[in-house]
Coordinates of C-alpha atoms in Angstrom, one line a residue:
M1 CA 62.1 182.8 -281.7
E2 CA 62.7 179.1 -280.9
Y3 CA 60.5 177.1 -278.6
G4 CA 62.4 174.6 -276.8
K5 CA 61.2 171.0 -276.3
C6 CA 61.3 171.2 -272.4
R7 CA 58.7 168.9 -270.4
G8 CA 58.0 170.1 -266.5
I9 CA 55.5 169.9 -264.0
E10 CA 51.9 169.5 -264.7
R11 CA 50.3 172.5 -263.5
G12 CA 46.2 172.6 -262.8
M13 CA 44.5 175.7 -264.3
G14 CA 41.0 174.6 -263.2
R15 CA 39.9 177.6 -260.9
R16 CA 39.1 179.7 -263.9
D17 CA 38.4 178.6 -267.0
F18 CA 36.7 181.4 -268.9
L19 CA 39.6 182.5 -270.7
K20 CA 42.1 179.8 -271.0
A21 CA 40.6 178.0 -274.2
A22 CA 42.0 181.4 -276.1
T23 CA 44.9 181.9 -273.9
L24 CA 47.1 178.7 -274.8
L25 CA 49.4 180.8 -276.6
G26 CA 52.1 178.2 -277.2
A27 CA 49.2 175.5 -278.4
T28 CA 49.6 176.7 -281.9
A29 CA 52.4 176.0 -284.6
A30 CA 54.8 175.9 -281.6
G31 CA 52.7 173.6 -279.5
V32 CA 54.6 170.5 -281.1
G33 CA 57.8 171.8 -279.6
M34 CA 56.3 171.4 -275.9
L35 CA 55.7 167.6 -275.7
A36 CA 59.3 166.1 -274.8
G37 CA 62.4 167.2 -273.2
C38 CA 63.3 167.5 -269.6
A39 CA 62.6 164.6 -267.3
P40 CA 59.5 165.5 -265.4
K41 CA 60.5 166.0 -261.6
S42 CA 58.7 167.8 -259.1
A43 CA 59.4 171.2 -257.3
S44 CA 59.8 169.8 -254.1
E45 CA 62.2 166.9 -255.0
A46 CA 64.3 169.7 -256.7
Q47 CA 64.2 172.1 -253.6
A48 CA 65.1 169.2 -251.5
Q49 CA 68.1 168.4 -253.6
T50 CA 71.5 170.3 -252.5
A51 CA 72.2 173.4 -254.0
P52 CA 75.5 174.9 -253.2
A53 CA 74.7 178.3 -255.3
A54 CA 72.0 179.0 -253.0
T55 CA 74.0 178.9 -249.9
G56 CA 77.8 179.5 -250.8
G57 CA 79.9 179.9 -254.1
L58 CA 80.1 177.7 -257.2
D59 CA 82.7 177.1 -259.8
P60 CA 81.2 177.2 -263.0
A61 CA 83.8 174.9 -264.0
D62 CA 82.1 172.1 -262.0
V63 CA 78.6 172.6 -263.6
D64 CA 77.5 170.5 -266.5
W65 CA 75.4 173.3 -268.2
K66 CA 72.4 171.9 -270.3
Y67 CA 71.8 175.6 -271.3
E68 CA 74.3 178.1 -272.4
T69 CA 73.1 181.7 -273.2
D70 CA 73.6 185.4 -272.5
V71 CA 70.5 186.1 -270.5
V72 CA 68.1 183.9 -268.5
I73 CA 64.8 185.2 -267.9
V74 CA 62.5 183.5 -265.2
G75 CA 58.8 183.8 -266.5
S76 CA 57.2 184.7 -269.8
G77 CA 54.6 187.4 -268.5
S78 CA 54.9 190.8 -269.9
G79 CA 57.8 191.8 -267.9
G80 CA 59.9 189.0 -268.9
T81 CA 58.8 189.4 -272.5
C82 CA 59.6 192.9 -272.6
A83 CA 62.9 192.0 -271.0
A84 CA 63.4 189.5 -273.3
I85 CA 62.8 191.4 -276.5
E86 CA 65.2 194.4 -275.3
A87 CA 68.1 192.2 -274.3
A88 CA 67.4 190.3 -277.8
E89 CA 67.6 193.7 -279.8
A90 CA 70.6 194.7 -278.1
G91 CA 72.1 191.5 -279.5
A92 CA 72.1 189.3 -276.4
D93 CA 71.1 185.7 -276.7
V94 CA 67.9 185.1 -274.5
V95 CA 66.2 182.0 -272.9
V96 CA 63.0 182.3 -270.9
F97 CA 62.0 179.8 -268.7
E98 CA 58.3 179.3 -268.2
K99 CA 57.0 176.9 -265.4
D100 CA 53.4 176.5 -267.2
K101 CA 53.5 173.8 -269.8
A102 CA 50.9 175.5 -272.0
M103 CA 50.2 179.0 -271.0
Y104 CA 52.6 181.6 -272.5
G105 CA 52.4 184.9 -270.7
G106 CA 51.2 184.0 -267.3
N107 CA 48.8 186.4 -265.7
S108 CA 49.5 189.0 -268.2
A109 CA 47.9 186.7 -271.2
L110 CA 44.8 186.7 -269.0
C111 CA 44.2 190.6 -268.2
G112 CA 42.3 192.8 -270.1
G113 CA 45.9 194.6 -271.2
Y114 CA 44.9 198.1 -270.0
M115 CA 47.8 200.3 -269.3
L116 CA 47.9 203.4 -266.8
A117 CA 49.6 206.1 -268.2
A118 CA 49.9 209.9 -268.8
G119 CA 51.4 211.8 -271.8
W120 CA 51.4 209.3 -274.7
S121 CA 51.2 210.4 -278.2
T122 CA 47.7 209.8 -278.8
Q123 CA 46.2 210.6 -275.6
E124 CA 44.4 213.9 -276.6
E125 CA 43.4 212.1 -279.8
I126 CA 41.6 209.3 -278.5
T127 CA 40.0 211.1 -275.2
G128 CA 39.9 214.6 -276.0
Y129 CA 42.1 215.6 -272.8
A130 CA 45.1 217.6 -273.6
G131 CA 48.1 218.6 -271.5
D132 CA 48.1 215.7 -269.2
T133 CA 51.8 214.8 -267.8
G134 CA 53.8 212.2 -266.1
E135 CA 54.4 214.6 -263.3
A136 CA 50.9 215.2 -262.5
F137 CA 50.3 211.3 -262.9
A138 CA 53.3 211.0 -260.2
N139 CA 51.9 213.2 -257.9
Q140 CA 48.5 211.2 -257.6
M141 CA 50.4 207.9 -257.7
L142 CA 52.6 208.9 -255.0
R143 CA 49.6 210.3 -252.7
W144 CA 48.0 206.8 -253.1
S145 CA 51.1 204.8 -252.2
Q146 CA 50.9 206.9 -248.8
G147 CA 54.8 206.6 -248.4
L148 CA 55.1 202.8 -248.9
G149 CA 57.2 201.0 -251.7
N150 CA 60.0 202.9 -253.6
Q151 CA 59.0 206.5 -254.2
D152 CA 61.6 207.0 -256.9
M153 CA 60.4 203.9 -258.7
I154 CA 56.7 204.8 -258.4
R155 CA 57.5 208.4 -259.9
E156 CA 59.9 206.9 -262.4
A157 CA 57.0 204.6 -263.5
C158 CA 54.8 207.6 -263.9
L159 CA 57.2 209.7 -265.9
R160 CA 57.8 206.6 -268.5
S161 CA 54.4 205.6 -268.7
G162 CA 53.7 207.8 -271.8
E163 CA 56.8 206.4 -273.5
A164 CA 55.4 202.9 -272.6
V165 CA 52.3 203.1 -274.2
D166 CA 54.1 204.5 -277.2
W167 CA 56.6 201.6 -277.3
M168 CA 53.9 198.9 -277.0
M169 CA 52.0 201.0 -279.9
D170 CA 55.5 200.5 -282.1
T171 CA 55.4 197.1 -281.5
G172 CA 52.0 196.7 -283.0
R173 CA 49.5 197.0 -280.1
T174 CA 46.5 199.4 -280.6
Y175 CA 44.1 201.4 -278.2
E176 CA 40.7 202.8 -278.8
G177 CA 40.1 204.9 -275.6
A178 CA 41.1 205.5 -272.0
S179 CA 38.9 205.9 -268.9
P180 CA 39.8 207.8 -265.5
L181 CA 40.2 206.2 -262.3
P182 CA 37.7 207.3 -259.9
P183 CA 39.1 209.7 -257.1
V184 CA 39.9 208.4 -253.7
W185 CA 39.5 211.5 -251.6
S186 CA 41.0 210.1 -248.4
C187 CA 44.4 210.2 -250.3
G188 CA 43.9 214.0 -251.2
D189 CA 42.3 213.7 -254.9
T190 CA 40.5 216.6 -256.4
E191 CA 38.3 216.9 -259.6
A192 CA 41.6 217.5 -261.4
D193 CA 42.8 214.2 -260.7
V194 CA 40.2 212.8 -262.8
V195 CA 42.1 212.5 -266.1
P196 CA 41.5 209.7 -268.8
R197 CA 44.8 207.4 -268.2
S198 CA 43.6 203.8 -268.1
V199 CA 44.0 203.2 -271.7
Y200 CA 42.5 200.2 -273.4
N201 CA 41.3 198.2 -276.6
H202 CA 38.0 196.4 -275.9
N203 CA 37.9 194.8 -279.1
A204 CA 41.7 193.2 -278.8
Y205 CA 42.2 191.6 -275.5
G206 CA 43.1 188.5 -273.8
A207 CA 46.1 186.1 -275.2
T208 CA 44.8 186.0 -278.6
E209 CA 44.6 189.6 -279.7
G210 CA 45.7 191.8 -276.7
H211 CA 48.6 193.1 -274.8
M212 CA 50.4 189.7 -274.7
A213 CA 49.7 188.8 -278.2
T214 CA 51.4 191.8 -279.5
L215 CA 54.5 191.1 -277.3
K216 CA 54.5 187.5 -278.2
K217 CA 54.4 188.2 -282.2
R218 CA 57.5 190.5 -281.4
A219 CA 59.4 187.9 -279.5
E220 CA 58.6 185.3 -282.1
S221 CA 60.2 187.6 -284.9
L222 CA 63.7 187.4 -282.8
S223 CA 65.8 184.5 -283.7
N224 CA 68.1 185.0 -280.4
I225 CA 65.2 184.2 -278.3
E226 CA 64.4 180.8 -277.0
I227 CA 61.3 179.7 -275.0
E228 CA 61.2 176.8 -272.8
M229 CA 57.7 176.0 -271.6
G230 CA 57.1 173.6 -268.8
C231 CA 60.4 174.6 -267.3
E232 CA 60.4 175.2 -263.8
V233 CA 63.4 177.2 -262.1
A234 CA 64.0 175.9 -258.6
H235 CA 67.3 177.9 -257.8
I236 CA 69.3 180.8 -258.7
L237 CA 73.4 180.1 -258.9
K238 CA 75.8 182.4 -257.5
N239 CA 79.5 181.8 -257.9
A240 CA 82.0 182.3 -255.1
E241 CA 82.3 186.3 -255.7
G242 CA 78.3 186.5 -255.2
S243 CA 77.7 187.3 -258.7
V244 CA 74.6 185.2 -260.2
I245 CA 75.6 183.3 -263.0
G246 CA 72.7 181.2 -264.0
V247 CA 70.0 178.7 -262.6
Q248 CA 69.0 175.4 -261.7
L249 CA 65.7 174.0 -263.0
A250 CA 63.3 171.6 -261.2
D251 CA 64.4 168.6 -263.2
G252 CA 68.1 169.2 -261.7
S253 CA 69.6 170.7 -264.9
F254 CA 71.7 173.8 -265.2
A255 CA 71.2 177.0 -267.3
K256 CA 74.2 179.4 -267.5
A257 CA 73.7 183.0 -267.9
R258 CA 76.9 184.6 -269.2
K259 CA 75.4 188.2 -268.9
G260 CA 72.9 187.7 -266.0
V261 CA 69.5 186.4 -264.8
V262 CA 66.1 188.4 -265.0
M263 CA 63.5 187.4 -262.2
A264 CA 60.3 188.1 -263.7
C265 CA 57.9 185.7 -262.4
A266 CA 54.5 186.2 -260.4
S267 CA 54.5 186.6 -256.5
V268 CA 52.8 184.5 -254.0
D269 CA 49.1 184.8 -255.5
N270 CA 47.9 181.2 -254.8
N271 CA 50.0 180.3 -251.9
L272 CA 47.9 180.8 -248.9
E273 CA 50.5 179.7 -246.2
M274 CA 53.2 181.9 -247.6
S275 CA 50.8 184.8 -247.7
K276 CA 50.3 184.2 -244.1
D277 CA 53.9 183.7 -243.2
L278 CA 54.6 187.1 -244.8
G279 CA 51.5 188.8 -243.2
L280 CA 49.7 189.6 -246.7
M281 CA 46.5 189.8 -244.8
Q282 CA 44.3 191.1 -248.0
N283 CA 45.6 188.1 -250.1
V284 CA 45.0 185.9 -246.9
W285 CA 41.4 187.1 -246.8
G286 CA 40.8 186.9 -250.6
L287 CA 42.3 183.2 -251.1
T288 CA 40.3 182.2 -248.0
L289 CA 37.0 183.0 -249.2
E290 CA 37.7 182.0 -252.7
G291 CA 38.6 178.6 -251.1
A292 CA 35.6 178.3 -249.4
G293 CA 33.8 178.3 -252.6
L294 CA 33.0 182.2 -253.1
L295 CA 34.6 182.3 -256.6
A296 CA 34.6 185.6 -258.5
P297 CA 34.2 184.7 -262.3
G298 CA 36.1 186.8 -264.4
N299 CA 39.2 187.6 -262.1
P300 CA 41.9 185.5 -263.8
D301 CA 45.4 184.4 -262.5
M302 CA 47.4 181.5 -263.1
D303 CA 47.4 178.5 -260.4
S304 CA 50.8 177.7 -261.0
N305 CA 51.4 181.3 -259.1
T306 CA 52.9 179.6 -256.1
G307 CA 55.8 181.9 -254.7
D308 CA 58.6 180.0 -256.3
G309 CA 60.4 183.5 -257.2
V310 CA 59.9 184.7 -253.6
R311 CA 61.4 181.4 -252.3
M312 CA 64.3 181.7 -254.7
L313 CA 65.0 185.0 -253.6
R314 CA 65.2 184.6 -250.0
E315 CA 67.6 181.5 -250.7
I316 CA 70.3 183.7 -252.3
G317 CA 69.9 186.6 -249.5
A318 CA 67.7 189.2 -251.4
E319 CA 66.1 191.8 -249.4
L320 CA 62.2 191.5 -249.8
C321 CA 60.0 194.4 -250.5
M322 CA 56.2 193.5 -249.9
Q323 CA 53.2 195.2 -249.9
Q324 CA 49.3 194.5 -248.9
A325 CA 48.3 195.8 -252.5
V326 CA 46.6 193.1 -254.4
C327 CA 45.1 193.1 -257.8
M328 CA 41.5 192.0 -256.5
N329 CA 38.2 192.6 -257.4
D330 CA 34.9 190.7 -256.8
S331 CA 31.9 189.5 -259.0
I332 CA 30.0 192.7 -259.0
N333 CA 33.2 194.7 -259.8
V334 CA 32.9 197.2 -257.0
G335 CA 34.0 200.6 -257.2
G336 CA 35.4 200.7 -260.8
I337 CA 36.3 202.7 -263.9
S338 CA 33.7 204.6 -265.1
D339 CA 33.1 208.2 -266.6
W340 CA 32.4 209.4 -262.8
G341 CA 33.5 213.2 -262.8
M342 CA 34.6 213.4 -266.5
S343 CA 36.1 216.7 -267.1
E344 CA 33.7 219.0 -269.4
I345 CA 36.8 219.5 -271.5
L346 CA 36.0 215.9 -273.0
G347 CA 32.9 217.4 -274.6
K348 CA 30.5 214.8 -272.7
D349 CA 28.2 215.1 -269.7
V350 CA 29.3 213.9 -266.4
N351 CA 28.1 210.2 -265.7
I352 CA 27.4 209.6 -262.3
H353 CA 25.4 206.5 -262.9
D354 CA 28.6 204.2 -264.3
S355 CA 29.9 202.9 -261.0
S356 CA 29.9 199.3 -260.9
N357 CA 28.4 199.2 -257.4
I358 CA 24.9 200.4 -258.7
D359 CA 22.3 201.4 -255.9
A360 CA 24.1 199.5 -253.4
I361 CA 26.2 200.2 -250.1
L362 CA 28.7 198.2 -248.4
V363 CA 28.6 197.2 -244.9
D364 CA 30.8 194.9 -242.5
K365 CA 29.0 192.7 -239.8
T366 CA 28.1 195.4 -237.4
G367 CA 25.8 196.7 -240.5
R368 CA 28.0 199.8 -240.8
R369 CA 29.3 201.4 -243.9
F370 CA 33.1 201.6 -243.9
C371 CA 34.5 203.5 -247.0
Q372 CA 34.0 205.7 -249.8
D373 CA 32.3 202.7 -251.9
D374 CA 32.3 204.7 -255.3
A375 CA 36.2 205.2 -255.1
E376 CA 38.7 203.2 -257.3
W377 CA 38.2 199.6 -257.1
G378 CA 41.7 198.6 -255.7
Y379 CA 41.1 201.0 -252.9
V380 CA 37.5 199.7 -252.1
V381 CA 38.4 196.0 -252.0
H382 CA 41.5 196.9 -249.9
E383 CA 39.1 198.6 -247.5
C384 CA 36.8 195.7 -247.3
A385 CA 39.6 193.1 -246.3
Q386 CA 40.5 195.6 -243.7
A387 CA 37.1 195.8 -242.5
A388 CA 36.8 192.2 -242.4
W389 CA 40.0 192.1 -240.4
K390 CA 39.0 194.5 -238.0
Q391 CA 35.7 192.4 -237.2
G392 CA 37.6 189.5 -236.2
F393 CA 38.2 187.5 -239.3
T394 CA 40.2 184.2 -239.1
P395 CA 41.1 182.0 -242.0
D396 CA 39.4 179.2 -240.0
D397 CA 36.2 180.3 -240.4
P398 CA 35.6 182.3 -243.9
T399 CA 32.0 183.4 -242.7
T400 CA 34.2 186.0 -240.5
G401 CA 35.5 187.6 -243.3
Y402 CA 32.0 188.3 -244.8
I403 CA 31.5 192.0 -246.1
F404 CA 28.2 192.7 -247.6
Y405 CA 26.2 194.6 -250.3
V406 CA 23.0 196.3 -249.3
Y407 CA 20.4 197.2 -251.7
D408 CA 16.9 197.2 -252.6
A409 CA 14.6 195.9 -255.3
T410 CA 15.7 199.0 -257.7
G411 CA 19.2 197.8 -257.4
A412 CA 18.3 193.8 -257.8
P413 CA 18.1 193.8 -261.5
F414 CA 22.0 194.6 -261.6
F415 CA 22.8 191.9 -259.3
E416 CA 20.3 189.5 -261.0
M417 CA 22.3 190.2 -264.2
K418 CA 25.5 189.1 -262.4
G419 CA 23.9 185.9 -261.5
H420 CA 23.3 186.8 -257.9
T421 CA 19.7 185.9 -257.0
P422 CA 18.6 184.1 -253.4
D423 CA 17.3 181.2 -255.8
T424 CA 20.8 181.0 -257.3
C425 CA 23.4 182.1 -254.6
D426 CA 23.3 180.9 -251.0
T427 CA 25.3 184.1 -250.1
T428 CA 22.3 186.4 -251.3
F429 CA 19.6 186.9 -249.1
S430 CA 16.2 188.9 -249.4
A431 CA 13.6 190.0 -246.9
D432 CA 10.6 192.5 -246.8
S433 CA 12.4 195.2 -244.6
V434 CA 15.8 196.3 -243.9
D435 CA 15.5 194.8 -240.1
G436 CA 15.1 191.2 -241.5
L437 CA 18.2 191.2 -243.3
A438 CA 20.2 191.9 -239.9
E439 CA 19.7 188.1 -239.3
F440 CA 21.7 186.8 -242.3
I441 CA 24.4 189.6 -241.6
G442 CA 24.5 188.8 -238.0
C443 CA 24.3 192.6 -236.9
D444 CA 21.9 194.6 -234.6
P445 CA 18.7 195.3 -236.7
T446 CA 18.6 198.8 -235.1
A447 CA 22.1 199.6 -236.3
L448 CA 21.5 198.5 -240.0
A449 CA 18.2 199.9 -240.2
S450 CA 19.8 203.3 -238.7
E451 CA 22.9 203.1 -241.2
V452 CA 20.4 202.8 -244.1
E453 CA 18.3 205.3 -243.0
R454 CA 21.2 207.6 -242.6
W455 CA 22.2 206.9 -246.2
N456 CA 18.9 207.6 -247.5
S457 CA 19.3 211.1 -245.9
F458 CA 22.4 211.4 -247.9
C459 CA 20.9 210.6 -251.1
E460 CA 17.7 213.0 -250.2
A461 CA 20.5 215.7 -249.5
G462 CA 22.9 215.0 -252.3
L463 CA 26.0 214.6 -250.3
D464 CA 27.5 211.6 -248.4
A465 CA 28.8 213.3 -245.3
D466 CA 30.6 210.2 -244.1
F467 CA 32.9 209.3 -247.2
G468 CA 32.3 211.5 -249.9
R469 CA 30.5 209.0 -252.3
R470 CA 28.8 210.7 -255.3
A471 CA 28.0 207.9 -258.1
N472 CA 24.8 206.2 -257.7
M473 CA 23.4 208.0 -254.7
A474 CA 19.9 206.3 -254.6
P475 CA 18.2 205.7 -251.6
I476 CA 17.5 202.0 -250.5
A477 CA 13.9 202.3 -249.9
T478 CA 12.0 199.9 -251.8
P479 CA 11.4 196.6 -251.0
P480 CA 11.9 193.8 -251.3
F481 CA 15.4 194.3 -249.7
Y482 CA 18.7 192.3 -250.5
C483 CA 22.3 191.8 -248.9
D484 CA 25.0 190.0 -250.9
V485 CA 28.3 188.9 -249.9
V486 CA 31.2 190.4 -251.3
R487 CA 33.1 187.6 -253.2
P488 CA 37.1 188.5 -253.9
G489 CA 38.7 187.5 -256.6
P490 CA 42.6 187.7 -256.3
M491 CA 44.4 188.2 -259.7
G492 CA 48.1 188.9 -258.4
T493 CA 50.0 190.0 -255.4
F494 CA 53.0 192.5 -254.9
A495 CA 55.6 190.8 -252.5
G496 CA 59.0 190.1 -253.7
A497 CA 62.2 191.7 -254.1
K498 CA 63.6 194.9 -253.4
S499 CA 65.2 196.7 -256.4
N500 CA 66.2 200.0 -257.7
V501 CA 65.5 202.2 -260.7
E502 CA 68.1 200.4 -262.7
A503 CA 65.8 197.1 -262.1
E504 CA 68.7 195.7 -259.9
I505 CA 67.5 193.1 -257.2
I506 CA 69.1 194.3 -253.8
G507 CA 70.9 192.2 -251.3
L508 CA 70.4 191.9 -247.5
D509 CA 73.3 193.9 -247.5
G510 CA 71.8 196.9 -249.2
N511 CA 73.9 196.7 -252.5
P512 CA 72.4 195.1 -255.9
I513 CA 73.3 191.6 -256.2
P514 CA 75.6 191.4 -259.3
R515 CA 73.9 190.1 -262.5
L516 CA 70.7 189.8 -261.1
Y517 CA 67.5 192.1 -262.3
G518 CA 63.5 192.1 -261.6
A519 CA 60.4 193.0 -263.8
G520 CA 57.0 192.2 -262.9
C521 CA 55.0 191.3 -260.0
I522 CA 58.2 189.7 -258.2
I523 CA 59.2 193.5 -258.0
G524 CA 55.8 194.9 -257.4
G525 CA 56.2 195.6 -253.9
N526 CA 58.5 198.7 -255.0
V527 CA 55.8 200.2 -256.9
S528 CA 52.6 199.7 -254.8
G529 CA 51.2 200.7 -251.6
A530 CA 48.1 199.4 -249.5
F531 CA 45.9 198.9 -252.2
Y532 CA 46.0 198.3 -256.1
F533 CA 46.2 201.5 -258.2
G534 CA 43.6 200.4 -260.8
C535 CA 43.6 199.1 -264.3
G536 CA 46.6 199.1 -266.2
W537 CA 49.0 200.0 -263.3
S538 CA 50.7 196.3 -263.2
I539 CA 51.0 196.0 -266.8
T540 CA 52.4 199.7 -267.2
N541 CA 54.9 198.6 -264.6
T542 CA 55.7 195.2 -266.2
V543 CA 56.7 197.2 -269.8
V544 CA 58.5 200.0 -268.0
W545 CA 60.9 197.8 -265.6
G546 CA 61.1 194.9 -268.2
R547 CA 62.4 197.1 -270.5
E548 CA 64.8 198.6 -268.1
A549 CA 66.0 195.0 -267.1
G550 CA 66.5 193.9 -270.5
R551 CA 68.6 196.8 -271.6
N552 CA 70.8 196.7 -268.7
V553 CA 71.4 192.9 -268.4
A554 CA 72.2 192.9 -271.9
A555 CA 74.8 195.7 -271.7
L556 CA 77.0 193.7 -269.1
E557 CA 80.2 192.2 -270.1
P558 CA 80.0 188.3 -270.2
W559 CA 81.7 186.9 -266.9
E560 CA 83.4 184.3 -269.1

């Protein structure tokens, strides 16, 4: 793999620093190749230029091509790198353009590298669970989608998920175990759905050892892949017949793609205004609270993810597919992955005290519970966002979006361990009575006291009659009492282009746009619903659809 000497736009990555020092993948031996090249020009300057390919036809003979290759890939994350590997192994020459100057791999380099899958070759060996199938997995995920997204793609992703994990292992990735997703009763889950599918390696994660490091190493072994860091793509280019023929960079230069382009960039993650325009309510809530200082350390994403891909796709008449789901958790890690409900077949006791919301309940500004707060974390955070909007949240006043944990002295040590105490956090409050918390929450003291009393009665009975919670059924009865504001940490949105099971991007006329493919979060709306499906779902889809896109674009005959 060759690293190009293209210099682009300076991008801040200051919001979340905890992993950054370990994730400057390009700043190794290849780092010297990132220091000079393209003249720096802001994206706004480039976007202001006339882009004839965006609104009409372009004669390739009239273009001064700086780059000429078979396949152009926009974005170096897991989807883009998987596409690059597959295309290169099929014999195509590939150029990957990465907007960020230093961070190879985007959000994929910052994540834990989980994959959510069924039926991979070592599932029984590392979990003790036998007989899992992609079909069973698909049935659950389709229920969770609630009819949203592309049902064929969701099913296909589940059916191919085991193969995707095996391909990663063949590429060099290792896994040490898998956890089940806590069930979501309102989506029709049963005990049979509590299966260890979220496969991980806690000893090898992040950019230097984990998922992206494995893919990067494989890409580096292929001489027909070139990586251009700090090169922001500004426009997708089409000819007079409507076929995609390349891209224009933010510095005004052009890259020819003789076979096609794979869009593999992020969605609108850190673009609040675009999120508002597109009606992405959960992301608006998360970004608003984050922007008000309610940061959630440990939930990383790239600050350079600002919706460029969505803008480019709209520019050329791509159909959009957007879902409310956001990969988002909070600083306490509400919900979460645990051994909750683990089947006895695994040879271990059921552990109902491993959910992250230890000895706490979630309430809105009326002091009422609103969801099954031991469910899969993507579902719980979505329900928090929904509750915030229902109670009158407005982005102009972040406090209107507050959702609260309520707990007692028994649960306090867990929050203290996370750095949440009345002395260290202005959003953590304590009182000698439950009624005393109501002033901070802004609710009727009687309503809050009644809700806590009701919860305590459920704990005594061993049954949550309202929402079916089973983990951490501990009463809130020991003073002092506490409330703590939920701090959402957005890590990735799923709004972008409509696509199909061939990873082709669909135009407004309902047909595939010739020579344009998609992978990663930019097509994530097709495989999402109202809430994020849990640790590993996004990475699994980047592998499945990145590989599909890479194979298919490489199989095309060049247009010249």
